[in-house]
Structures are given as structure tokens and as C-alpha cells.
PDB file of C-alpha atoms in Angstrom:
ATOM      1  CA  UNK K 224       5.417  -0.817 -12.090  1.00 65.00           C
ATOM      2  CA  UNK K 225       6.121  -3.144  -9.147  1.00 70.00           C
ATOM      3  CA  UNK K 226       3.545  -6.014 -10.915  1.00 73.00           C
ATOM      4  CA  UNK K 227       5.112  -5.416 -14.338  1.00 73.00           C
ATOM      5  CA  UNK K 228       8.504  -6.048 -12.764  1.00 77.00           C
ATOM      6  CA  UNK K 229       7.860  -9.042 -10.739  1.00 79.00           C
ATOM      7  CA  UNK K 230       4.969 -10.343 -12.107  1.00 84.00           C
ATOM      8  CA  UNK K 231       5.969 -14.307 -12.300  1.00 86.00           C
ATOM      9  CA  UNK K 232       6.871 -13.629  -8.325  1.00 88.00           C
ATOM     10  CA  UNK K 233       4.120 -11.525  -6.972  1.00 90.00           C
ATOM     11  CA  UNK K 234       1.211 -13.245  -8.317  1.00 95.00           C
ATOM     12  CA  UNK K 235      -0.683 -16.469  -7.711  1.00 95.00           C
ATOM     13  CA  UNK K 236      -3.357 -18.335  -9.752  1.00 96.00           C
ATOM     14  CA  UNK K 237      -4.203 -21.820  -8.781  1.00 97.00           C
ATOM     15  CA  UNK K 238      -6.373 -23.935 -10.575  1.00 96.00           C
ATOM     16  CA  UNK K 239     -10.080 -24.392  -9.335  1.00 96.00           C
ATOM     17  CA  UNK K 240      -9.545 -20.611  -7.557  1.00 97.00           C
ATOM     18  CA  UNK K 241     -11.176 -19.219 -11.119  1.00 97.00           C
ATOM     19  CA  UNK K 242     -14.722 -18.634  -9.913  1.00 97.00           C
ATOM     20  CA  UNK K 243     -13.954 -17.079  -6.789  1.00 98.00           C
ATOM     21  CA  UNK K 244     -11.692 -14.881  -8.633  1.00 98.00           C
ATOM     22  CA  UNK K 245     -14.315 -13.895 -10.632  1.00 97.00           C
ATOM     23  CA  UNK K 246     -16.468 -13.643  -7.868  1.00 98.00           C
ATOM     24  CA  UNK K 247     -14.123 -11.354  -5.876  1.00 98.00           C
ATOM     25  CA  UNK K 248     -13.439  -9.216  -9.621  1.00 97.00           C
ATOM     26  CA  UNK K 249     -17.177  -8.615 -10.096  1.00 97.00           C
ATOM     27  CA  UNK K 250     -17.372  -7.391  -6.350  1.00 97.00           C
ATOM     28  CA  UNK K 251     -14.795  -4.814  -6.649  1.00 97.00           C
ATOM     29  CA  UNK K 252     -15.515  -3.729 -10.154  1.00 97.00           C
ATOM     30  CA  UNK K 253     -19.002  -3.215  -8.912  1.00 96.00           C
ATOM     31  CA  UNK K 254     -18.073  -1.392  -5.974  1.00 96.00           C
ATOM     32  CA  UNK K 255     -15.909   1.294  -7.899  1.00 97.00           C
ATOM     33  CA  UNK K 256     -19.080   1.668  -9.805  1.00 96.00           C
ATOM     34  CA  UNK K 257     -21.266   2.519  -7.346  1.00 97.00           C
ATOM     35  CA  UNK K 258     -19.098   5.385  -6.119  1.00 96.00           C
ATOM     36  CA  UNK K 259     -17.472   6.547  -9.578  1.00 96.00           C
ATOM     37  CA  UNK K 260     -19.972   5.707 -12.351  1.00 95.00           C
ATOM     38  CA  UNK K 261     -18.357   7.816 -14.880  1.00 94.00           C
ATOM     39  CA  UNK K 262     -14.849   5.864 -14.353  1.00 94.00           C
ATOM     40  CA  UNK K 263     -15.792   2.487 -13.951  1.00 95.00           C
ATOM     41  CA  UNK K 264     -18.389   0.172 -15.856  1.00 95.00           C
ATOM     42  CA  UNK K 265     -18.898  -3.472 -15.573  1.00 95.00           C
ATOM     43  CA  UNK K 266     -19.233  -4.785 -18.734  1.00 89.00           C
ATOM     44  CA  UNK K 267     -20.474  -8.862 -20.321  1.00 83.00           C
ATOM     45  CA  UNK K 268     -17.164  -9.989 -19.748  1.00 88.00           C
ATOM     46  CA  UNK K 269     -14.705  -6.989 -18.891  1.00 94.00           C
ATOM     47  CA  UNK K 270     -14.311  -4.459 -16.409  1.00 95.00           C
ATOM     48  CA  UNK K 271     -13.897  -0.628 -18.492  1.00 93.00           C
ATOM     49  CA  UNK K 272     -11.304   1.716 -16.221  1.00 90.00           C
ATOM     50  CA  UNK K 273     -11.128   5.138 -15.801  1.00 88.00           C
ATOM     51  CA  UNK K 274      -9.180   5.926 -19.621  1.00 88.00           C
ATOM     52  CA  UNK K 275     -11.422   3.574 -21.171  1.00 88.00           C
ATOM     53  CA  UNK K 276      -9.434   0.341 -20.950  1.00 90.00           C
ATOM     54  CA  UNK K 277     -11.083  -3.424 -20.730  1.00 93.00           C
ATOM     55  CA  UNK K 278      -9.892  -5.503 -18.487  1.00 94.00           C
ATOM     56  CA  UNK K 279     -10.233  -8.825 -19.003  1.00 94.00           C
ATOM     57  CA  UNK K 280     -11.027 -11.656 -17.872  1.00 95.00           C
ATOM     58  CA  UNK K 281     -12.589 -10.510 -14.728  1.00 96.00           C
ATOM     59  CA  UNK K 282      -9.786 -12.538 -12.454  1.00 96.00           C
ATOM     60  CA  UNK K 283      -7.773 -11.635 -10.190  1.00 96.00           C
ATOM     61  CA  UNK K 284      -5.317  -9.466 -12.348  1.00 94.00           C
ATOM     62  CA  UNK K 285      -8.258  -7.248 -13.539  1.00 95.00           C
ATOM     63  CA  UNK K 286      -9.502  -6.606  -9.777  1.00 96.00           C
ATOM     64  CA  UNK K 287      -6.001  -5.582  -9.090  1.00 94.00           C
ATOM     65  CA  UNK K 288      -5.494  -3.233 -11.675  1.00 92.00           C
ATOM     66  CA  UNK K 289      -8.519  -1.624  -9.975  1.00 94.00           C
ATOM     67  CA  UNK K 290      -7.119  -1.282  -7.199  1.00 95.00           C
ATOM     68  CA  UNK K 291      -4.199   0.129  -4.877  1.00 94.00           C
ATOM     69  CA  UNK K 292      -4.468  -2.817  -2.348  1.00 96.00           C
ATOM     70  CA  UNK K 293      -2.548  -6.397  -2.692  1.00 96.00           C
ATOM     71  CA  UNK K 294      -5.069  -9.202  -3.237  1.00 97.00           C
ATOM     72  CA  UNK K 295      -4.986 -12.582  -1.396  1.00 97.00           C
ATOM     73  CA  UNK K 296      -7.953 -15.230  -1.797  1.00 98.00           C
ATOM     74  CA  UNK K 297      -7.814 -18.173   0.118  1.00 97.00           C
ATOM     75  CA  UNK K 298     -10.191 -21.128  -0.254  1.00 96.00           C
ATOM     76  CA  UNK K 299     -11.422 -24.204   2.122  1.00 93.00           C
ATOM     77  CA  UNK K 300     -10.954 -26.186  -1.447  1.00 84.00           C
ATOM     78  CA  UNK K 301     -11.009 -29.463   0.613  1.00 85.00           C
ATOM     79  CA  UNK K 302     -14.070 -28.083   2.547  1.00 87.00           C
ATOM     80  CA  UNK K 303     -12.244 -29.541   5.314  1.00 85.00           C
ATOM     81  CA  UNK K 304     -11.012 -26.471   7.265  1.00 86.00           C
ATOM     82  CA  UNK K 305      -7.677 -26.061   5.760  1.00 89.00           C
ATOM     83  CA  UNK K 306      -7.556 -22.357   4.109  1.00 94.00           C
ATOM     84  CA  UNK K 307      -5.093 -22.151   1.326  1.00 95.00           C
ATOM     85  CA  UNK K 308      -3.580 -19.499  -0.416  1.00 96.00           C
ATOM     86  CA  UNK K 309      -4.989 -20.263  -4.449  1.00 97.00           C
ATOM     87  CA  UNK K 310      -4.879 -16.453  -5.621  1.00 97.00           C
ATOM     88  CA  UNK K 311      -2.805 -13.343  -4.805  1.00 96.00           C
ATOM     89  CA  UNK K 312      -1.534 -10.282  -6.269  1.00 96.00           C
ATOM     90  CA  UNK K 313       1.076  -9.113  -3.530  1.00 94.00           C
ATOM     91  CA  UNK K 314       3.312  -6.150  -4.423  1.00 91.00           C
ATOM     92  CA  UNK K 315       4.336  -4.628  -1.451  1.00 92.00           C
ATOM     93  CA  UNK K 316       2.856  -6.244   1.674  1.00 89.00           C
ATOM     94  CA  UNK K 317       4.876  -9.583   1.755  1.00 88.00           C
ATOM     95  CA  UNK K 318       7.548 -11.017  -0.909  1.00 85.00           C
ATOM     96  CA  UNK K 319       7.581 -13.949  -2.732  1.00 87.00           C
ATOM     97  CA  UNK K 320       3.725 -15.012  -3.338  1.00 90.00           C
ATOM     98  CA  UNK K 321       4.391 -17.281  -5.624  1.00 92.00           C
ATOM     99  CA  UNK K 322       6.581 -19.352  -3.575  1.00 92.00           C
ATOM    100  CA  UNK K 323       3.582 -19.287  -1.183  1.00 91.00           C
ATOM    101  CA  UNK K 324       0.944 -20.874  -3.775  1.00 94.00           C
ATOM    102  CA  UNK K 325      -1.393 -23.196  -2.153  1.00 93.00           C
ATOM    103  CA  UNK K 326       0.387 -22.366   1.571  1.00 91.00           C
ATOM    104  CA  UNK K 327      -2.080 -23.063   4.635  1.00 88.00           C
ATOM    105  CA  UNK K 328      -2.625 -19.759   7.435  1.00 87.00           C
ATOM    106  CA  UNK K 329       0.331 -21.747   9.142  1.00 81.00           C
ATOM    107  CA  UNK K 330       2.456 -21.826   6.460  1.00 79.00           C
ATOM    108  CA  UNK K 331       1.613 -18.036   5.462  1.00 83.00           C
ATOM    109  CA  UNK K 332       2.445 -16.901   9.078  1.00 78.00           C
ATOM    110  CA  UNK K 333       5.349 -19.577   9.933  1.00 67.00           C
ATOM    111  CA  UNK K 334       7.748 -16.536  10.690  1.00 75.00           C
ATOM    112  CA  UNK K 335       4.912 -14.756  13.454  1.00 82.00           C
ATOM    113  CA  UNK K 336       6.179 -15.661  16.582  1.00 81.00           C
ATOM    114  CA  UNK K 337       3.817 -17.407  18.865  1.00 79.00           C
ATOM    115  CA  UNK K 338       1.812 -18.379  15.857  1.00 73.00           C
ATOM    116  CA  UNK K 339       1.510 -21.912  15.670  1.00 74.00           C
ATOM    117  CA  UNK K 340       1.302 -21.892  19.566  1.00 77.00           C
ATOM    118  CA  UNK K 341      -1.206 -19.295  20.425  1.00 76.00           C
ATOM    119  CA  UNK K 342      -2.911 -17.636  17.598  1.00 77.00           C
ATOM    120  CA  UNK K 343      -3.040 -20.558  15.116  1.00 78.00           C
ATOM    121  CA  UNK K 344      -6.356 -22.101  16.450  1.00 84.00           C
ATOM    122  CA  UNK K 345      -7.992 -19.124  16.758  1.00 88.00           C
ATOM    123  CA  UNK K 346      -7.110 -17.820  12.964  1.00 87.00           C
ATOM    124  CA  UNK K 347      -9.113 -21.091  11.871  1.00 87.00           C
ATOM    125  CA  UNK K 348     -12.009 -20.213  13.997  1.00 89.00           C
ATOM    126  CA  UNK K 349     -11.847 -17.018  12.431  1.00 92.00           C
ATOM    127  CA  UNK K 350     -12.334 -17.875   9.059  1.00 92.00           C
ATOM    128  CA  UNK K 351     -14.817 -20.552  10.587  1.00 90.00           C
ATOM    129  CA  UNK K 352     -16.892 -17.480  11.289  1.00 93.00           C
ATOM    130  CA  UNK K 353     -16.423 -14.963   9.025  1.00 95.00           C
ATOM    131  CA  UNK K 354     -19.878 -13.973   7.496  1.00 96.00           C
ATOM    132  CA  UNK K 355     -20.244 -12.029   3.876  1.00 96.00           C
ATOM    133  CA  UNK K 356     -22.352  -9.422   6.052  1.00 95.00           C
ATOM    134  CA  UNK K 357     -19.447  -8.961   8.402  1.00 96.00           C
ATOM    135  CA  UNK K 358     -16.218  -8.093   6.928  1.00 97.00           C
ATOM    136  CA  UNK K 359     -13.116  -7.429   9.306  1.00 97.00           C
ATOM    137  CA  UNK K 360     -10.241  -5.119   9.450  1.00 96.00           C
ATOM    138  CA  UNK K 361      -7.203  -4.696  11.397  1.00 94.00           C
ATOM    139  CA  UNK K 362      -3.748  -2.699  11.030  1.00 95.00           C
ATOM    140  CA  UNK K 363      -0.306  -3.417  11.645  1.00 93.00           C
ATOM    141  CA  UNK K 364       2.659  -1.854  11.709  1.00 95.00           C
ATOM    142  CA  UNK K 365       6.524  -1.316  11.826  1.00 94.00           C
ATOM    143  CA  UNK K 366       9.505   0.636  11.276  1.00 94.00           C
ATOM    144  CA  UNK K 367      11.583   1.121   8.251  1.00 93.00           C
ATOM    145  CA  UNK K 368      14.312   3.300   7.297  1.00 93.00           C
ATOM    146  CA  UNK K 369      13.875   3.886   3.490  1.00 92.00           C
ATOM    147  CA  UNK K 370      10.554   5.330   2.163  1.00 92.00           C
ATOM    148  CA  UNK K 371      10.146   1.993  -0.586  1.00 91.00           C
ATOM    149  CA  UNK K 372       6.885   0.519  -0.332  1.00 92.00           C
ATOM    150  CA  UNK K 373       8.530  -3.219  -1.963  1.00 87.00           C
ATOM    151  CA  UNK K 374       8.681  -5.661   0.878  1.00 82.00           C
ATOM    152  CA  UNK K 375      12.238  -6.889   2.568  1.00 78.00           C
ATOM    153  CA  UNK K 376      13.108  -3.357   4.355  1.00 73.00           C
ATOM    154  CA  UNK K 377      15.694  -5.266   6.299  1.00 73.00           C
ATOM    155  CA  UNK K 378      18.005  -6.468   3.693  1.00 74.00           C
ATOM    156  CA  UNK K 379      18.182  -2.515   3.039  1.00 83.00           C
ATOM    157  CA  UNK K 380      18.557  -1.466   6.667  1.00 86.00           C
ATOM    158  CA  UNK K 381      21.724   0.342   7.789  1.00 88.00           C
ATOM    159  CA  UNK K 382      24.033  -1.471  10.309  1.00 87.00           C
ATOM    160  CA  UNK K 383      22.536  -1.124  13.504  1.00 82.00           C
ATOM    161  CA  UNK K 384      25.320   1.357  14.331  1.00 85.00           C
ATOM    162  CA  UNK K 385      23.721   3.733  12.073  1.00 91.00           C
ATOM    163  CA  UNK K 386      20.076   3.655  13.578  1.00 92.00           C
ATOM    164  CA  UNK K 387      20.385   5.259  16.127  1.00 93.00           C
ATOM    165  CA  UNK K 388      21.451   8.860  13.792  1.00 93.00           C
ATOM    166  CA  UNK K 389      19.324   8.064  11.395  1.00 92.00           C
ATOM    167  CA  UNK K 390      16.461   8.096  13.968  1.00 94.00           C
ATOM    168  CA  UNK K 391      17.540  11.400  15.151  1.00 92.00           C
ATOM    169  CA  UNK K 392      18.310  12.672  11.733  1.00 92.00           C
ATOM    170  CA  UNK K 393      14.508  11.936  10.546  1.00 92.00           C
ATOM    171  CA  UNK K 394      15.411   9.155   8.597  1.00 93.00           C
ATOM    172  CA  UNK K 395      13.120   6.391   9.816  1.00 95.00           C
ATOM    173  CA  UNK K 396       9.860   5.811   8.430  1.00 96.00           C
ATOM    174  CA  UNK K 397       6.249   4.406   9.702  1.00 96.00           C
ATOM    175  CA  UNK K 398       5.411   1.393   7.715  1.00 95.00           C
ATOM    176  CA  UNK K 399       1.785   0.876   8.145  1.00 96.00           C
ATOM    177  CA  UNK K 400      -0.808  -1.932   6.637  1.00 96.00           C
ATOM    178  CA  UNK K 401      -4.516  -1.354   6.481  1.00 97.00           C
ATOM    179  CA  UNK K 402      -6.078  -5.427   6.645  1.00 96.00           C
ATOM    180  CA  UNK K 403      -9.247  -6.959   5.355  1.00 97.00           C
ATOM    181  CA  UNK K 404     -10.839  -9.897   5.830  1.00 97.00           C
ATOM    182  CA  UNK K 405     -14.018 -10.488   3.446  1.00 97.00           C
ATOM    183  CA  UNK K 406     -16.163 -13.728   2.842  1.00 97.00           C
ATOM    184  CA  UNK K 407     -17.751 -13.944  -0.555  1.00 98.00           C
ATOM    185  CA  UNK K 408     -21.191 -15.556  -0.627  1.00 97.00           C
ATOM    186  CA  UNK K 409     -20.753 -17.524  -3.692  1.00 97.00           C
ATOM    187  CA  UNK K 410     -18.090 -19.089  -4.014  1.00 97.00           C
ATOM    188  CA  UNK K 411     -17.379 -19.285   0.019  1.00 96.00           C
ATOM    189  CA  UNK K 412     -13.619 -17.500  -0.517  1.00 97.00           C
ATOM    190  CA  UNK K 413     -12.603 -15.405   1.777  1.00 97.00           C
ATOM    191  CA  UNK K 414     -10.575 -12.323   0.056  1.00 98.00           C
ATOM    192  CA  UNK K 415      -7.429 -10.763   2.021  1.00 97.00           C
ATOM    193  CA  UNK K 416      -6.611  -6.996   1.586  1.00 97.00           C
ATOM    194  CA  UNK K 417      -3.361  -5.008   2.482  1.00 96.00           C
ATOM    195  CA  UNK K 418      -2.918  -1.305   1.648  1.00 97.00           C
ATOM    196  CA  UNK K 419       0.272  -0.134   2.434  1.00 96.00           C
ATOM    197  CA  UNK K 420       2.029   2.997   3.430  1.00 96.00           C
ATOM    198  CA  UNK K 421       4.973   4.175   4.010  1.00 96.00           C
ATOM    199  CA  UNK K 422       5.443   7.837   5.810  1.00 96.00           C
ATOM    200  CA  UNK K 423       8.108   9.543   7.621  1.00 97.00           C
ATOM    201  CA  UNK K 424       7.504   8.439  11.295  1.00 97.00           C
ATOM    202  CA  UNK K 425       7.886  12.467  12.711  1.00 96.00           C
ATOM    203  CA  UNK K 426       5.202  13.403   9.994  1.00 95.00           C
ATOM    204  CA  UNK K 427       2.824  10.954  10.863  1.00 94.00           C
ATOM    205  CA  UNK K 428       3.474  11.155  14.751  1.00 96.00           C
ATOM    206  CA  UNK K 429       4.969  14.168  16.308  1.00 95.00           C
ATOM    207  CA  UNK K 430       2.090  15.776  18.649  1.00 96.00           C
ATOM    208  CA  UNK K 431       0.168  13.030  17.715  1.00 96.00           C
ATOM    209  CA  UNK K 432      -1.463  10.205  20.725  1.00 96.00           C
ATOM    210  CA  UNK K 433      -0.262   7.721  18.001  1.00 96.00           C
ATOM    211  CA  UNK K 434       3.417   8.411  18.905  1.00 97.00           C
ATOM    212  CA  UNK K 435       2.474   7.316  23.229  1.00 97.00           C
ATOM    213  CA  UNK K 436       0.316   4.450  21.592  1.00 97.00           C
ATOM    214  CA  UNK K 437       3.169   3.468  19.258  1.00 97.00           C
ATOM    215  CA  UNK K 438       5.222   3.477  22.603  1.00 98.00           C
ATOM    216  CA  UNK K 439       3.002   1.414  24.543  1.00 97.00           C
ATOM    217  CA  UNK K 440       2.742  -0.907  22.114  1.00 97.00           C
ATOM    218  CA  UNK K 441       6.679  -1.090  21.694  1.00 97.00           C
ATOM    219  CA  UNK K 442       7.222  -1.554  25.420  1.00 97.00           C
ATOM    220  CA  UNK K 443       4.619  -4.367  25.360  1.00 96.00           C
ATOM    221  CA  UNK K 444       6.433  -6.726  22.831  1.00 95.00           C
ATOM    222  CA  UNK K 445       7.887  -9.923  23.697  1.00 94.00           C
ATOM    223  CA  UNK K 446      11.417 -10.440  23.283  1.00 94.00           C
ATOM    224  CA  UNK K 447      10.279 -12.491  19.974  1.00 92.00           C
ATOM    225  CA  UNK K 448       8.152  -9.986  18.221  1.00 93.00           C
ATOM    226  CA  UNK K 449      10.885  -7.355  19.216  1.00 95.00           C
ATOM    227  CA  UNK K 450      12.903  -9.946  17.003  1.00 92.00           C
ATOM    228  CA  UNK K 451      10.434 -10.154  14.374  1.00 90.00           C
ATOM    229  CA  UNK K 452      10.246  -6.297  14.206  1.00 91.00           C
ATOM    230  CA  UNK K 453      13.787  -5.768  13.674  1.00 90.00           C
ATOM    231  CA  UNK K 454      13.761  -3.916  17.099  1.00 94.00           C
ATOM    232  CA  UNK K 455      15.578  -6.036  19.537  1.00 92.00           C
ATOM    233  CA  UNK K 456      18.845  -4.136  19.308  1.00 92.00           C
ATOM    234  CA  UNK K 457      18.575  -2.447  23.503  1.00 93.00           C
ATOM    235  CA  UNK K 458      20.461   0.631  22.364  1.00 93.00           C
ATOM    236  CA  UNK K 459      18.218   1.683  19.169  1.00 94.00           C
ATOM    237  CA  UNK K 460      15.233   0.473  20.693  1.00 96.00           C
ATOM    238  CA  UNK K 461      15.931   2.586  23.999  1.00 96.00           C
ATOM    239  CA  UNK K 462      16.286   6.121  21.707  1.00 96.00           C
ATOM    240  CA  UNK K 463      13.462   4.939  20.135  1.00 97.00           C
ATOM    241  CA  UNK K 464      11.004   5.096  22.655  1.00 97.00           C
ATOM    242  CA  UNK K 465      12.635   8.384  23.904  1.00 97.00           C
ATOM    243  CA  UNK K 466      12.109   9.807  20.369  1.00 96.00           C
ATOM    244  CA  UNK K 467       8.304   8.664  20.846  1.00 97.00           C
ATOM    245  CA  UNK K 468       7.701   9.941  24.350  1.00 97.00           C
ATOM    246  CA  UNK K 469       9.945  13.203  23.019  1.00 96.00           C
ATOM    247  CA  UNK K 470       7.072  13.980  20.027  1.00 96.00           C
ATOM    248  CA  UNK K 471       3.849  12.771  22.028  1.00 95.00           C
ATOM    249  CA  UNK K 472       1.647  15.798  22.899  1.00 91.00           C
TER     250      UNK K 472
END
């Protein structure tokens, strides 16, 4: 619904990105395969779904269909080290992918704190390295007080009078992302993954070691990242990690 909504804002599709998109829908389609034979057929030119639809072409709109993740490929088109953004299908992990067409890891990441001065160089070295045979993950996280999965929580949040009670009333929510980084042997693109959830943050926590982790990792921000995270306000943030250390076992 999100896609059909926003489609001229969430996707991206550069020229010269075609093959790797291809690449990348051939991949996926034949991974569903493998696991669900009777719900998923590669086909000459089309991927068949699960009611018998054809998707087609096999781009980057037909591997997303397939799947509940947002899409991101990024190419070294100049083959000189710059990664670009050249496709995407983004619904809920970021806003405004279209606006982002053709953006360098800087540009995607601007708004990180401490990017372009600490983890910049080593993002490029990453992609330097990334194998097909070794795909990476990581997961990331923050806090949310509505249970929509579309991106921009905080030009929904309540003042930050109100956080506080809605904190205690079991109004806030865990927003989680669940990364991937994949080189494709082909084609050389390197595809970006991001499932998202969204859960009440007492379901997924209380008597959980998540909630002291969560903590930890609160308590270890810097004062930027507490910006970036929407928790630098000292009263909410304070009841927040007493909620945490309240529901950890």
C-alpha cells in the first residue's frame, strides 16, 4: 500500500543500474524458489508469485514485490570507489529515495553524526571488501511512539511534555531494522536490505537482557547520537532508562 501511495518518492531507477537490477531480481526470485517451490517460479523473462502473478521485468520493482524488505543497490559506476545510490525501493526504512538518486555513502548518511569524521573511511573500505561469499548484517534501532512502520516518527511525536506518560502508559514503541549488505558477482553491485519492525517496547523487552542491553547502549551515546535519536531531552531520557532497568530480569 505504502509503494502504491508513494511510488514516484520511494523508488529509484537510474540508468546503467538495469543489469544489476536484474542481477539482484534473479537472485531473490531464485532464492524464494529454493525454499517455496510451489509459490515461486522463475520464469524466461518473469518472476510467477504465490497467486500466480508475473512479474515483470525482473528489476528492481519485481524483486520488491517479492519481498517484505526495502531494496537499495548501489554501484562503483565510475569504478573509481565512489558507491552511489542507482536503485532503491524504500518504504519504510528512510524517506524520500528519490531525492537521494545517485547520492554517495556520504551523502546517504550526511545526518549520522560523526559520519564524515570517523566512520566515513571505513564504510568505503567496507564495500572495498565485501565478497559475494560473505554477505553482512547488522541491526539498529530506536524509539518511536506510534506503531507506523512509514519513516519520519518525529514529525508525529508528542511534545516532549507528553513522553514521559506516554512511556509509562505503554505507549512507546521499539523501532528495529534488520541490515544487509550483499555483493553480487556479476554485475559487482552491492544490494542493501532493511526489514523493519515496529513493536511495543514492554512486549519486546520486559524480562528480557535486551531491555539492560538497550540501557547500556543508551547510556553509551554521545550527546550527538542522543540528538540524532530524538533522546536528548534529560528528563524523558532519565525515566527512560529507569523504565529499562525497571523491566530487565
Amino acid at each position: 500500500r505504502v509503494l502504491a501511495e508513494r511510488r514516484a518518492e520511494a523508488t529509484v531507477s537510474r540508468p546503467g543500474s538495469e543489469a544489476a537490477q536484474e542481477e539482484v531480481c534473479r537472485a531473490i526470485a531464485l532464492h524464494l524458489q529454493a525454499r517455496h517451490p510451489a509459490a515461486f517460479a522463475l520464469e524466461a523473462g518473469a518472476v510467477r508469485g504465490p497467486e500466480g502473478e508475473e512479474l515483470s521485468p525482473l528489476d528492481l520493482d519485481a524483486a520488491a514485490a517479492l519481498v517484505e524488505e526495502d531494496l537499495v543497490v548501489m554501484r562503483d559506476a565510475g569504478g573509481e570507489g565512489v558507491w552511489t545510490m542507482e536503485a532503491a525501493s524504500v518504504c519504510f526504512s528512510f524517506a524520500g529515495a528519490a531525492e537521494r538518486a545517485g547520492a554517495p555513502l556520504g551523502g546517504l548518511h550526511g545526518a549520522v553524526p560523526g559520519y564524515a569524521s570517523d566512520l566515513g573511511r571505513p564504510m568505503d573500505r567496507l564495500f572495498r571488501g565485501l565478497h559475494p561469499a560473505r554477505p553482512l548484517w547488522r541491526s539498529n534501532w530506536s524509539l518511536q511512539f506510534d506503531a507506523s512502520r512509514v519513516p519520519d516518527e518525529n514529525a508525529r511525536r508528542p511534545p516532549a511534555g507528553e513522553l514521559v506518560a506516554r512511556l509509562e502508559g505503554g505507549g512507546a514503541f521499539l523501532r528495529a531494522e534488520y541490515q544487509t549488505l550483499r555483493k553480487f558477482p556479476v554485475t559487482g553491485c552491492v544490494l542493501f536490505t532493511i526489514l523493519t519492525r515496529v513493536d511495543p517496547l514492554d512486549d519486546q523487552l520486559e524480562g528480557s537482557p535486551a531491555a539492560a542491553r538497550l540501557a547500556a547502549s543508551i547510556r553509551g551515546l554521545s550527546p550527538g547520537m542522543l540528538e540524532y535519536k530524538a533522546l536528548d531531552d534529560d528528563a524523558f531520557r532519565a525515566a527512560l532508562l529507569a523504565h529499562l532497568d525497571r523491566i530487565s530480569p
